[in-house]
Short mmCIF file of C-alpha atoms in Angstrom, two decimals:
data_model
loop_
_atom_site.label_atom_id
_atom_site.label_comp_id
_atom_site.label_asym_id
_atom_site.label_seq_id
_atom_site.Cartn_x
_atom_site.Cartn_y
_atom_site.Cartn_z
CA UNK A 1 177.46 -20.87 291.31
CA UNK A 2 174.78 -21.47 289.33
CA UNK A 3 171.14 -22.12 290.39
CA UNK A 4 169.46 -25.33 290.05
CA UNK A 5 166.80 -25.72 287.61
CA UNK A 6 163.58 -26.26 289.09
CA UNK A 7 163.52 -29.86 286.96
CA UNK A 8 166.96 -30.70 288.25
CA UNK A 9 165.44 -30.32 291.59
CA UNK A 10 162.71 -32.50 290.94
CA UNK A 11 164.53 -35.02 289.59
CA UNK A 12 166.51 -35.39 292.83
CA UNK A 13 162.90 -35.55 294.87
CA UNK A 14 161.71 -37.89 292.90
CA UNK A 15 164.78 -40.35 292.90
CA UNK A 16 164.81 -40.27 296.58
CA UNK A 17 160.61 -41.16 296.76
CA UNK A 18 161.70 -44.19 294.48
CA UNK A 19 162.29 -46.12 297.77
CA UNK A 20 158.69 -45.18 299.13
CA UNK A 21 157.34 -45.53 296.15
CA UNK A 22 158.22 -49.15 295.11
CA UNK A 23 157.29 -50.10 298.76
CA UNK A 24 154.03 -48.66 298.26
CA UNK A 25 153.12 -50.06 295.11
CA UNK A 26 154.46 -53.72 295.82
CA UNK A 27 151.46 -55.60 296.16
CA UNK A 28 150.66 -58.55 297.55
CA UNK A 29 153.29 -61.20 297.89
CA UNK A 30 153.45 -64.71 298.35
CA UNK A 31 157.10 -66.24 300.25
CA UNK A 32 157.82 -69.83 301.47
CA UNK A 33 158.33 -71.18 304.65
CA UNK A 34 161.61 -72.98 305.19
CA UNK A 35 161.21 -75.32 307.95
CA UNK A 36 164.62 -77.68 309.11
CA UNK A 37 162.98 -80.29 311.65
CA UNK A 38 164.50 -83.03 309.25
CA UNK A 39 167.60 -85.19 309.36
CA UNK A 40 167.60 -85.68 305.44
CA UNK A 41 167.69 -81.71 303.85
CA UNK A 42 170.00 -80.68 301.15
CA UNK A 43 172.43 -78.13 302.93
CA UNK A 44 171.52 -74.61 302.65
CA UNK A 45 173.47 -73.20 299.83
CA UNK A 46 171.64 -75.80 297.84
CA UNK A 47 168.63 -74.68 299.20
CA UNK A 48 169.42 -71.42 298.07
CA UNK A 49 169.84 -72.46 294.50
CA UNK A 50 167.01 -74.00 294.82
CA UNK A 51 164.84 -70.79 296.06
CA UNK A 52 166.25 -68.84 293.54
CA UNK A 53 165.38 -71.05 290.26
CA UNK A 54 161.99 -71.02 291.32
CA UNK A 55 161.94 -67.10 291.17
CA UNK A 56 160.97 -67.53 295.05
CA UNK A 57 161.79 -63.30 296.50
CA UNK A 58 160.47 -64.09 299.94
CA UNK A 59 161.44 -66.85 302.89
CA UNK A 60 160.50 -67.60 306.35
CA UNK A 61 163.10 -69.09 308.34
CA UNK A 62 162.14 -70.26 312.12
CA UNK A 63 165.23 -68.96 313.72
CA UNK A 64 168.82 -67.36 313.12
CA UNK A 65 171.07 -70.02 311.99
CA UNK A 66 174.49 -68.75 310.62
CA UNK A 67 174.74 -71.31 307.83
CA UNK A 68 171.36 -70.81 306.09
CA UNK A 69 172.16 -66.73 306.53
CA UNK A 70 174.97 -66.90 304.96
CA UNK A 71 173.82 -69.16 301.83
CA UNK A 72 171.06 -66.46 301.01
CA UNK A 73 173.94 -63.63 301.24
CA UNK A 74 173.71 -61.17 297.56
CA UNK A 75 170.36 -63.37 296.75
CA UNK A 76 168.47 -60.49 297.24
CA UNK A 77 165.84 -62.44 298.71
CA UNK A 78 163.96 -61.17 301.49
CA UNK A 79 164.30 -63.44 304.76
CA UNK A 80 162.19 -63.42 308.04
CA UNK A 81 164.05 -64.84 310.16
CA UNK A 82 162.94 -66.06 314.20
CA UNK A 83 163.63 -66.15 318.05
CA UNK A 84 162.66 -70.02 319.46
CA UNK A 85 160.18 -69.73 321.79
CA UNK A 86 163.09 -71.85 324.08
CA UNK A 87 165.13 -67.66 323.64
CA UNK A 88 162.35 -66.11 325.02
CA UNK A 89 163.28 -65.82 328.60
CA UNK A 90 167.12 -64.71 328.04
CA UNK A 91 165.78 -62.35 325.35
CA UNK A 92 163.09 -61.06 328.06
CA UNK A 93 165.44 -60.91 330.73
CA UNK A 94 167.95 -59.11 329.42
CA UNK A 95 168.96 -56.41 327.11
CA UNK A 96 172.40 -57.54 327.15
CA UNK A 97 171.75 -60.96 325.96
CA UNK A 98 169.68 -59.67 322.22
CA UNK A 99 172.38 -57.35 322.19
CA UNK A 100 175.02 -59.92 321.83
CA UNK A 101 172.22 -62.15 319.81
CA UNK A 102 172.11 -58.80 317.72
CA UNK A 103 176.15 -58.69 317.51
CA UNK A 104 177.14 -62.18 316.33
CA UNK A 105 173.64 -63.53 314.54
CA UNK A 106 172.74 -60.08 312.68
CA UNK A 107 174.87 -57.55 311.82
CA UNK A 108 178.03 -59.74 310.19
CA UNK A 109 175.23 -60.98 307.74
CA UNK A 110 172.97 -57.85 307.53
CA UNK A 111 172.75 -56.35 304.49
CA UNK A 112 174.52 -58.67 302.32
CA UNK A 113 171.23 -60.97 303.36
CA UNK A 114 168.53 -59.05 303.28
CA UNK A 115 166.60 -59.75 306.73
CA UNK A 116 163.35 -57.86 306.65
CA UNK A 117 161.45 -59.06 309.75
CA UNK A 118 162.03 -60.97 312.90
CA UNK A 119 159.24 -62.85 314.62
CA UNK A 120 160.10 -63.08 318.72
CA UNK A 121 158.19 -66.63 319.44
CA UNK A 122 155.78 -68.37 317.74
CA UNK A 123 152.21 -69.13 318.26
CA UNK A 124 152.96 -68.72 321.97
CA UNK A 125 149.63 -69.22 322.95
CA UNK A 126 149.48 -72.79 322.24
CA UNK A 127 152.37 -72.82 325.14
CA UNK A 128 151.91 -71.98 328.86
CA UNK A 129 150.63 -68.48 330.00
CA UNK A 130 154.75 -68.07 331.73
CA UNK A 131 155.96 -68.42 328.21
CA UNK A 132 153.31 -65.87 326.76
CA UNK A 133 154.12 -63.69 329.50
CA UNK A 134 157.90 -63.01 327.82
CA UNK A 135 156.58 -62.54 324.51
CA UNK A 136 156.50 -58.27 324.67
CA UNK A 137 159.35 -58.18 326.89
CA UNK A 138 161.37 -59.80 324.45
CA UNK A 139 159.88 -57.87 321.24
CA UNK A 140 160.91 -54.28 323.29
CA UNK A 141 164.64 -55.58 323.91
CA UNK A 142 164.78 -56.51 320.01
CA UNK A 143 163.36 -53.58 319.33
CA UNK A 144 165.59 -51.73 320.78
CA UNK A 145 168.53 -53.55 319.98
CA UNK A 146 167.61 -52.71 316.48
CA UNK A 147 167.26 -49.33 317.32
CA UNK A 148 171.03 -49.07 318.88
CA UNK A 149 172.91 -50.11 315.35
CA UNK A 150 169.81 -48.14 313.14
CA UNK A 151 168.13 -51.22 311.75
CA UNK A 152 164.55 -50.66 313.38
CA UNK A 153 163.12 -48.89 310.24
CA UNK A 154 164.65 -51.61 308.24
CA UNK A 155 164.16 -54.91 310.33
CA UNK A 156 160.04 -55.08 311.79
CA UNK A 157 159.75 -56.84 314.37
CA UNK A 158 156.75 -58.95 315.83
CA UNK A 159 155.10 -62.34 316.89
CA UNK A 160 153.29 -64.99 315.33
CA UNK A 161 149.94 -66.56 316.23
CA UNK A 162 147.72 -69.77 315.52
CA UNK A 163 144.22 -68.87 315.05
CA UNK A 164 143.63 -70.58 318.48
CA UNK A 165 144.33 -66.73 319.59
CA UNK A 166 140.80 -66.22 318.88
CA UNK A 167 137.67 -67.14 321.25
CA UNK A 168 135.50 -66.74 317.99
CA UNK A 169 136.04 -66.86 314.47
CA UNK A 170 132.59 -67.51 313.17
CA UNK A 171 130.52 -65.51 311.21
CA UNK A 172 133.86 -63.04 310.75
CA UNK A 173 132.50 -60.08 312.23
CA UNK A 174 132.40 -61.87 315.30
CA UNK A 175 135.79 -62.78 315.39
CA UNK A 176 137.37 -61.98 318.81
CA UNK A 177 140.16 -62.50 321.15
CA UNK A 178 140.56 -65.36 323.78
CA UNK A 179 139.66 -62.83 326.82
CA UNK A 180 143.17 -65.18 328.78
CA UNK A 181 144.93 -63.83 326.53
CA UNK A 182 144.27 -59.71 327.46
CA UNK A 183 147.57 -59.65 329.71
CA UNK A 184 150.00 -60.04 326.66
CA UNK A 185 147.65 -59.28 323.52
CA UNK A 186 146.99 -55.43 324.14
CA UNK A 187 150.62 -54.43 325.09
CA UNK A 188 151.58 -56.28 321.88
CA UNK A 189 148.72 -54.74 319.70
CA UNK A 190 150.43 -51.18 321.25
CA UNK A 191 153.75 -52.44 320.58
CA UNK A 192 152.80 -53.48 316.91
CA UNK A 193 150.89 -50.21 316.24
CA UNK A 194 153.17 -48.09 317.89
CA UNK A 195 156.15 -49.18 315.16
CA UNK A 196 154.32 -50.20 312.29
CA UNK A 197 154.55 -54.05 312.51
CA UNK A 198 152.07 -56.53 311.19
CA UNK A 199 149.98 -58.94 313.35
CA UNK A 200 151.22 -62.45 312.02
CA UNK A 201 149.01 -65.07 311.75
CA UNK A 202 149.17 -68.60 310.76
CA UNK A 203 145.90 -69.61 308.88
CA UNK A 204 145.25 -72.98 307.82
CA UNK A 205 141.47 -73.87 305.82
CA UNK A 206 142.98 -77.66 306.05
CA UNK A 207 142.49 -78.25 309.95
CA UNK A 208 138.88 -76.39 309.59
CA UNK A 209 137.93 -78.95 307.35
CA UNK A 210 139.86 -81.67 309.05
CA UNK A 211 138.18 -80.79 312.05
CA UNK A 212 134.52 -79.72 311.15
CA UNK A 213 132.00 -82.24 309.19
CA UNK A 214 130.25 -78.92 308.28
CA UNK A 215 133.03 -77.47 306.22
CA UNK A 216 133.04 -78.02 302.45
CA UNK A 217 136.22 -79.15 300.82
CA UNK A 218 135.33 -76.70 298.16
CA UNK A 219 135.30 -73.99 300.01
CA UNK A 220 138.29 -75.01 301.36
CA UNK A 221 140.24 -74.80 298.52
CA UNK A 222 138.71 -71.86 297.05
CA UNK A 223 137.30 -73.92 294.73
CA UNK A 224 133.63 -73.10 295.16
CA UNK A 225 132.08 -70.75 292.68
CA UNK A 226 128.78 -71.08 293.74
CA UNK A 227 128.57 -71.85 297.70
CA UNK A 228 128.34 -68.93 299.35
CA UNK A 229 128.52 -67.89 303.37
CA UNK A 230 126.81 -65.01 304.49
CA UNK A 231 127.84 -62.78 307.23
CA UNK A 232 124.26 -62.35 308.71
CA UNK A 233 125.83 -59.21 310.43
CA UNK A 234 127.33 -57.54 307.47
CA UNK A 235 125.43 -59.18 304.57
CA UNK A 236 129.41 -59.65 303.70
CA UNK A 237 129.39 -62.91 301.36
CA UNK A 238 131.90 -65.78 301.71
CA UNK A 239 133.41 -68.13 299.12
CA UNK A 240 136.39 -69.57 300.70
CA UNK A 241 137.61 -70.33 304.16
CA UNK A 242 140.88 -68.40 303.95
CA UNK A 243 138.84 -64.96 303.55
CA UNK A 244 136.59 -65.78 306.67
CA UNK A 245 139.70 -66.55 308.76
CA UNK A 246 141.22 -63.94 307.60
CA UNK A 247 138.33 -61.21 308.07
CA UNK A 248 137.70 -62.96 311.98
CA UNK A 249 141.32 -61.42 312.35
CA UNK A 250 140.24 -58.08 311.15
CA UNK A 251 137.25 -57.90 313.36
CA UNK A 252 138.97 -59.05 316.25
CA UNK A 253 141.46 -56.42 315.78
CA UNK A 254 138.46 -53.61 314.77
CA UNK A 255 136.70 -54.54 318.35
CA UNK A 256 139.90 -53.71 320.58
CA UNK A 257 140.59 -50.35 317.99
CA UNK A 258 143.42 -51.72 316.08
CA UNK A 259 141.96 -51.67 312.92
CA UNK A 260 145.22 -50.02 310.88
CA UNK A 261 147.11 -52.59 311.69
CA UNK A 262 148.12 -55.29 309.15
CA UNK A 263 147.79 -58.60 309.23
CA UNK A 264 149.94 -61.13 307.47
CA UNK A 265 149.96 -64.74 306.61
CA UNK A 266 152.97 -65.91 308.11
CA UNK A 267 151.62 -69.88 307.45
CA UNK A 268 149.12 -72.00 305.52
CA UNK A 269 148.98 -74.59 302.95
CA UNK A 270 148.17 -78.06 302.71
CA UNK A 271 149.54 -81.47 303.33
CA UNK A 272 149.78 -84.15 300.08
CA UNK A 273 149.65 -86.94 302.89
CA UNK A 274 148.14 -88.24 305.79
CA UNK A 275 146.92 -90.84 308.27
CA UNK A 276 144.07 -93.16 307.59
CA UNK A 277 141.12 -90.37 308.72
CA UNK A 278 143.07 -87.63 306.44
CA UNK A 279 141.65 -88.50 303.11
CA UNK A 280 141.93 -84.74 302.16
CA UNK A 281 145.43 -85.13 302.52
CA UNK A 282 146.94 -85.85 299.33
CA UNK A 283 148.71 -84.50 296.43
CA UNK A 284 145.77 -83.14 294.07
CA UNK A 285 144.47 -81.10 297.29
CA UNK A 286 147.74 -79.21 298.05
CA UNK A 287 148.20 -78.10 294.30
CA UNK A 288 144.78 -76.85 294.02
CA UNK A 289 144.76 -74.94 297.52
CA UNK A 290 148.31 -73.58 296.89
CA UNK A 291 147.25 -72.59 293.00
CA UNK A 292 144.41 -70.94 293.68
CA UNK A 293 145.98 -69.20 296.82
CA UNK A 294 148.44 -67.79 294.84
CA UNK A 295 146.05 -66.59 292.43
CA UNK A 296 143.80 -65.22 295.02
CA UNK A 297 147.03 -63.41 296.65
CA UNK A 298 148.69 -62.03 293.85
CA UNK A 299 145.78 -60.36 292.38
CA UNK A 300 145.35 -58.20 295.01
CA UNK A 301 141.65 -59.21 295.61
CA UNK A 302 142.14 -58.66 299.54
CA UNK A 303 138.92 -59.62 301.26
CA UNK A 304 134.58 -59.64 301.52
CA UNK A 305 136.36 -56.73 304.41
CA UNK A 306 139.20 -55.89 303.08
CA UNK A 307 138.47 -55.43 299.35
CA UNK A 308 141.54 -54.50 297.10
CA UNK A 309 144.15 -54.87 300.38
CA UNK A 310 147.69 -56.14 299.44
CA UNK A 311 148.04 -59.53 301.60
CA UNK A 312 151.78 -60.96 302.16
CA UNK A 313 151.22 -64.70 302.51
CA UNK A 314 154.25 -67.36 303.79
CA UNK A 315 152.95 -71.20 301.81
CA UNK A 316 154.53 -73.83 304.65
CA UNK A 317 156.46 -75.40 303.45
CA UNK A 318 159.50 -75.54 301.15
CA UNK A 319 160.01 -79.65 302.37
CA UNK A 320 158.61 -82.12 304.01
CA UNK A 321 160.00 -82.51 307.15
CA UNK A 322 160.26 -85.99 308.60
CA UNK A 323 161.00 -85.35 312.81
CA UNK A 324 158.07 -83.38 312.79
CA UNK A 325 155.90 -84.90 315.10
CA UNK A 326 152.69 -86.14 315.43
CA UNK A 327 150.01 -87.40 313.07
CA UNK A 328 150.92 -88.34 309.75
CA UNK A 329 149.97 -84.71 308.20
CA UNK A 330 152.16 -82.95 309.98
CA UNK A 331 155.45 -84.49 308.06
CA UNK A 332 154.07 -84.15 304.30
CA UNK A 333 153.35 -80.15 304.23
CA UNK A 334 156.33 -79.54 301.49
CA UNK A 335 156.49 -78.66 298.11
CA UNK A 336 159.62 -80.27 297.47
CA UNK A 337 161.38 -83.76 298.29
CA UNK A 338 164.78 -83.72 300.22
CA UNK A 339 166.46 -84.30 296.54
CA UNK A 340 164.63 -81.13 295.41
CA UNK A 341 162.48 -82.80 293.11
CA UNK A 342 159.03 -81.30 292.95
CA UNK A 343 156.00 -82.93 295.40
CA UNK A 344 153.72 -81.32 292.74
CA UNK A 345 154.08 -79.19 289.92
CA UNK A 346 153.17 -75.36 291.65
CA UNK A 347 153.16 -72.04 289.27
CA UNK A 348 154.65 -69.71 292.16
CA UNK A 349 154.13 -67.02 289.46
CA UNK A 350 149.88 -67.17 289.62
CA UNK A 351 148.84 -67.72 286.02
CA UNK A 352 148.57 -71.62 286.62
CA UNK A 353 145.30 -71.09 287.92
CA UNK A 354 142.69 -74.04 288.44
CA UNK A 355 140.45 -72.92 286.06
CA UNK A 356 136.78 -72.04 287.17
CA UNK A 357 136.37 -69.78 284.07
CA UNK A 358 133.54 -70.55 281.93
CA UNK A 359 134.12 -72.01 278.72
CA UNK A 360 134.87 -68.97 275.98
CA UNK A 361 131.57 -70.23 273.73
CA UNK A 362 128.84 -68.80 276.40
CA UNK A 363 127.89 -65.66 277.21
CA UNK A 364 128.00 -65.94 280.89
CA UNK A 365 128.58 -68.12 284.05
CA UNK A 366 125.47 -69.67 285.32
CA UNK A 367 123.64 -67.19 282.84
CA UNK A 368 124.71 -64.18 285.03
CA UNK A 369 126.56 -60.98 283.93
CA UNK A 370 128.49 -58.01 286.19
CA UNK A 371 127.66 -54.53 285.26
CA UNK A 372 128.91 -51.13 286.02
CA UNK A 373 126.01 -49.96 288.71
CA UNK A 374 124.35 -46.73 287.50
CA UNK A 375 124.03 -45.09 291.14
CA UNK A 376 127.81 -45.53 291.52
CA UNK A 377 130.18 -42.35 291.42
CA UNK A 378 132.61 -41.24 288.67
CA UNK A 379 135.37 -41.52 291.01
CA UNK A 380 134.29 -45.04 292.41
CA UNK A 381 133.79 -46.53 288.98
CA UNK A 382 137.26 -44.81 287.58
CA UNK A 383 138.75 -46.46 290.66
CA UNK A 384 137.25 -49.84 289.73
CA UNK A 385 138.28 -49.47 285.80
CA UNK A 386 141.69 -48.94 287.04
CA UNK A 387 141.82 -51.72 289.17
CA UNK A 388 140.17 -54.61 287.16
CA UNK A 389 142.69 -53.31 284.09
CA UNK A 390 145.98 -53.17 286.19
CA UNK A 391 145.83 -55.37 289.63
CA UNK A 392 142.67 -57.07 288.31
CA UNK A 393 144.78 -58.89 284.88
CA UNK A 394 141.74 -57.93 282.62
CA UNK A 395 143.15 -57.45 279.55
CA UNK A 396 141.51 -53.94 278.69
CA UNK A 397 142.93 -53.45 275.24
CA UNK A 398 139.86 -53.77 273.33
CA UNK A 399 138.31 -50.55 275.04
CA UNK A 400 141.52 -48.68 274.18
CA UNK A 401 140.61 -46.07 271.37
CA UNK A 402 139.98 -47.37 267.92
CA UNK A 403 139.78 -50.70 268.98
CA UNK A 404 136.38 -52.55 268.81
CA UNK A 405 134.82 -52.21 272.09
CA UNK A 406 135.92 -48.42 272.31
CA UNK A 407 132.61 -46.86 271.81
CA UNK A 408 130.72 -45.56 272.92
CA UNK A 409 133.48 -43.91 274.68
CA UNK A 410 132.09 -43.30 278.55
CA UNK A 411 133.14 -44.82 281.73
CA UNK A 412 129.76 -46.71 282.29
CA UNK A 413 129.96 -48.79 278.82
CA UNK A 414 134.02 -49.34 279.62
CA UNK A 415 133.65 -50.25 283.71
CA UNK A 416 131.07 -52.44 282.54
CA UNK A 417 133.53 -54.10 279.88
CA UNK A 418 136.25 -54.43 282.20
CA UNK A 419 134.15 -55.82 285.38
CA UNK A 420 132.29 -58.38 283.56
CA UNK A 421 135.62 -59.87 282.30
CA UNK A 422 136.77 -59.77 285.71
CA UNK A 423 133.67 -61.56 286.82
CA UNK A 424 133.93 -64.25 284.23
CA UNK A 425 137.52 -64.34 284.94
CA UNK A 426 137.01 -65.49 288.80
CA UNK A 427 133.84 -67.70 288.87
CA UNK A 428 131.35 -65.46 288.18
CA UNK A 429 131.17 -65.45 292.16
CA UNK A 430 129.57 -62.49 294.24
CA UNK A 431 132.35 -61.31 295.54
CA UNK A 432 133.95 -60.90 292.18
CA UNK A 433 131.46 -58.22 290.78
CA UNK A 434 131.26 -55.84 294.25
CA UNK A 435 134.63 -53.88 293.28
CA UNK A 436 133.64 -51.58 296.39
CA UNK A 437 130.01 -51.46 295.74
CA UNK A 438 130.58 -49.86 292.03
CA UNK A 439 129.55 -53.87 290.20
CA UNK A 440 126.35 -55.27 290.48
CA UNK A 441 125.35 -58.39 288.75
CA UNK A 442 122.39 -59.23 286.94
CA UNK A 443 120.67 -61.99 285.34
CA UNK A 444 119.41 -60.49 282.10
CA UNK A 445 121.49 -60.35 279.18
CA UNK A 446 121.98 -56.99 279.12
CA UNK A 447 120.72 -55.09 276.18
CA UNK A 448 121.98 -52.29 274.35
CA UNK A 449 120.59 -49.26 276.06
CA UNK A 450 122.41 -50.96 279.03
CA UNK A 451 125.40 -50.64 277.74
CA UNK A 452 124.98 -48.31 274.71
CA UNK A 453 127.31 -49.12 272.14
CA UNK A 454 126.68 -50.23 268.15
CA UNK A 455 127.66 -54.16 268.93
CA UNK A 456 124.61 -53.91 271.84
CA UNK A 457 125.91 -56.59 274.56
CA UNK A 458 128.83 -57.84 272.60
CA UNK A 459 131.25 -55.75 274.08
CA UNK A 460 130.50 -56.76 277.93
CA UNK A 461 132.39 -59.53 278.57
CA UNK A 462 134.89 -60.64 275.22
CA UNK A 463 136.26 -63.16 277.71
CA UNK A 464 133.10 -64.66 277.07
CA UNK A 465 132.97 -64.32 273.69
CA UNK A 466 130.24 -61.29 272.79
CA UNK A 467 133.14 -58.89 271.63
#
C-alpha cells in the first residue's frame, strides 16, 4: 500500500480540529429565554417557527417538557433546558431517579434537539438553605447520568443564581459571596471547575435602578457616554451597570481562586410595563436596553475586567407571561405577544444599534480622539489592530494597501486608524479606547508627526470624517 502524503495527512488533522476550532472561535452569543407560566401561549411548534424566523440559534427553557423538545427537533438550535427546583430532592436522593429522568426526558430527543446545557435549580438561594443544600447533590447524579450514556462532554451541566448570591457587589472588585452560602457555593465552584461548566448568573440593571435612587437610568441602559464609575481599587472605569454586575461576579469568583471559570448570563432584560412606581417600565426602555445589549454582547467587548472575553447572554423573555406573579413588572418582560406579534421592534442581529455615534461632520466626540499609545508593544498593538478590524466591526479597508489611508505603512499610523474609529464608533467612552492598555485618548487634534502620514490627521478616524 501506498504511503500517505504528508498533506493528505494534514488534511485529515485539520478536518477533525474543525469541531474545536469553530467552538473556539464562536464568540459571544446572545439566546432567549422561553418562559411558559402563561395560560394564553401559542403551542410549541409554533413557537418554534417563530424562533427560527427570527434567526434566534440559542434558547433557555426552565425545565424538560416533551412537547417543546420535540418541536425544536432538526432546528439546530441550541436548547438549555432545566431541573425545577420542586426535582431537586428526588434528583439528590437518588441516582436511580435522573437515571430514569435521563431515560425518558433525554435521550429519545437527544441529538435530533440539540440540548447543550442543563441547569439543576434555579436561583436556589432565594429559597430555603434545605433546598440549597440538594443543589450539588443533584448536579453529581446528572453528571453522572450523563456520563453513563457518553453525553457529559456534550451536555454541561450547572446551576443558576440571582445576584442576591453576593454579600457585595459594589465597587466590582469588591464583589463577594454571601459567607451563608459557603456550605453549597465551594463544592459547586469545585464541581463547575472540575468539568468545565460556567457559573450562571441572572443579571438584571432594571431592579438596580428600580431599587436605588442613586442609579442613573443611563447607565442603566448603556446609554451613557459620558458618566463614568470608577473602581477606586482598580482605577477600572464603568459606563454601564451590566459590566459592574458582571465584573462583582468575577471578583467574587477571583477571591475564592476560581478565576478560570466562566460566567454566563443566563437572564436579563427589561420589562415594557409596570405598576404605578415603575415608570422605567415601558416599551422605549426595553428596546434600548435589549439593543444596546446586543450590541455590547456581540462585539465581543467583554468587560472594564474582562476586556475582549466572549460573553453568552440569555434576553428573558421570548413572551410575556401573564400567571407570573407579583408586581405588575414581572408579567410584561417579553418580546413578543401571545399572537407572536412583536412587543417592540428588536434587531437580534446587533447592527440596530441606538446610536451614540457622533455625527459624521466632526472630527471627534466631545473634541476627544483615541490613539495608538507609543510605549505599547508590537505584539499588543498587532493584537489590538486585529481586534478592532475583525471582532471590533471597524471597517479597516481604507488602510489596506493602495487605498488612501495606507501610508505611511506602520502599525502605529494603522492601530491608530483603526482604534479611533472604534472609539467614535462606541461613544467615544473610556473604556472604548483601552484595547488592553495599547489606546490612549487625547484631547488634541492630533497632528501629523503623531500620526505621520501625507493627509496629517485625516486618516485617524474616517468615521469621523478626516479621511
Amino acid at each position: 500500500m501506498e504511503r500517505l502524503g504528508l498533506g493528505f495527512l494534514s488534511a485529515i488533522s485539520l478536518l477533525l480540529l474543525l469541531p474545536f476550532l469553530a467552538e473556539l472561535c464562536r464568540g459571544s452569543t446572545i439566546g432567549i429565554c422561553y418562559g411558559r407560566n402563561a395560560d394564553d401561549l401559542p403551542p410549541p411548534d409554533k413557537v418554534a417557527q417563530l424562533v427560527q424566523l427570527h434567526s434566534i440559534k440559542y434558547l433557555r427553557i426552565y425545565d424538560s417538557n416533551i412537547q417543546v423538545l420535540q418541536a425544536f427537533a432538526n432546528t439546530g438550535i441550541e436548547l438549555m433546558i432545566g431541573v425545577p427546583n420542586s426535582d431537586l430532592l428526588p434528583f439528590s436522593q437518588y441516582q436511580s431517579n435522573v437515571d430514569s429522568w435521563m431515560k425518558n426526558n433525554i435521550l429519545p430527543y437527544y441529538p435530533a434537539t440539540k440540548i447543550t446545557y442543563i441547569t439543576v435549580g434555579a436561583e436556589v438561594t432565594e429559597s430555603s438553605p434545605s433546598v440549597t443544600a440538594l443543589v450539588v447533590p443533584a448536579m453529581r447524579n446528572v453528571h453522572t447520568a450523563l456520563k453513563k450514556v457518553g453525553l457529559h462532554k456534550k451536555i454541561k451541566v450547572s446551576s443558576t443564581h440571582s445576584l442576591g448570591v453576593l454579600s457585595r457587589s459594589f465597587p466590582p472588585s469588591a464583589g463577594a459571596f454571601n459567607s451563608s452560602y459557603a456550605s453549597f457555593l465551594k463544592p459547586m465552584l469545585e464541581f463547575l471547575l472540575e468539568n468545565q461548566s460556567p457559573f450562571l448568573a441572572n443579571i438584571y440593571p432594571y431592579y438596580a435602578y428600580r431599587n436605588s435612587p442613586n442609579v442613573s437610568l443611563d447607565y442603566s441602559l448603556f446609554s451613557s457616554s459620558s458618566l463614568e464609575v470608577i473602581d477606586p481599587n482598580t482605577g477600572l472605569i464603568y459606563t454601564n451597570m451590566f459590566d459592574a454586575q458582571m465584573d462583582a461576579l468575577y471578583f467574587a469568583l477571583m477571591a475564592l481562586n476560581f478565576r478560570t471559570i466562566k460566567i454566563m448570563v443566563t437572564e436579563t432584560g427589561w420589562p415594557t410595563k409596570g405598576s404605578a412606581k415603575e415608570t422605567a417600565a415601558n416599551p422605549d426602555n426595553a428596546l434600548t436596553y435589549n439593543t444596546n445589549l446586543i450590541r455590547h454582547v456581540l462585539n465581543n467587548m467583554g468587560t472594564p475586567a474582562m476586556p475582549g472575553e466572549e460573553i453568552d447572554v440569555y434576553i428573558f423573555s421570548l413572551f410575556n407571561e401573564n400567571r407570573k406573579p407579583g408586581l405588575e413588572s414581572e408579567r410584561n418582560w417579553g418580546l413578543f405577544y401571545p399572537d407572536q406579534t412583536s412587543v417592540y421592534n428588536l434587531d437580534f442581529s446587533g447592527r440596530g444599534v441606538v446610536d451614540m455615534t457622533p455625527p459624521a461632520n466632526i472630527t471627534s466626540s466631545n473634541g476627544t480622539w483615541c490613539i495608538a499609545s507609543p510605549t505599547a508593544s508590537e505584539l499588543d498593538l498587532q493584537n489590538a489592530l486585529d481586534w478592532a478590524c475583525g471582532p471590533g466591526n471597524v471597517d479597516c479597508s481604507a488602510i489596506q494597501p493602495s487605498q488612501a489611508c495606507y501610508q505611511p505603512d506602520t502599525l502605529q499610523s494603522h492601530a491608530s486608524f483603526a482604534f479611533n474609529n472604534y472609539f467614535q464608533q462606541n461613544g467615544a467612552s473610556v473604556i472604548a479606547c483601552s484595547f488592553g492598555g495599547a489606546g490612549i485618548r487625547t484631547m488634541k487634534n492630533p497632528k501629523p508627526k503623531d500620526v505621520p502620514s501625507p493627509k496629517g490627521p485625516k486618516c485617524l478616524g474616517r468615521i469621523a470624517a478626516f479621511c
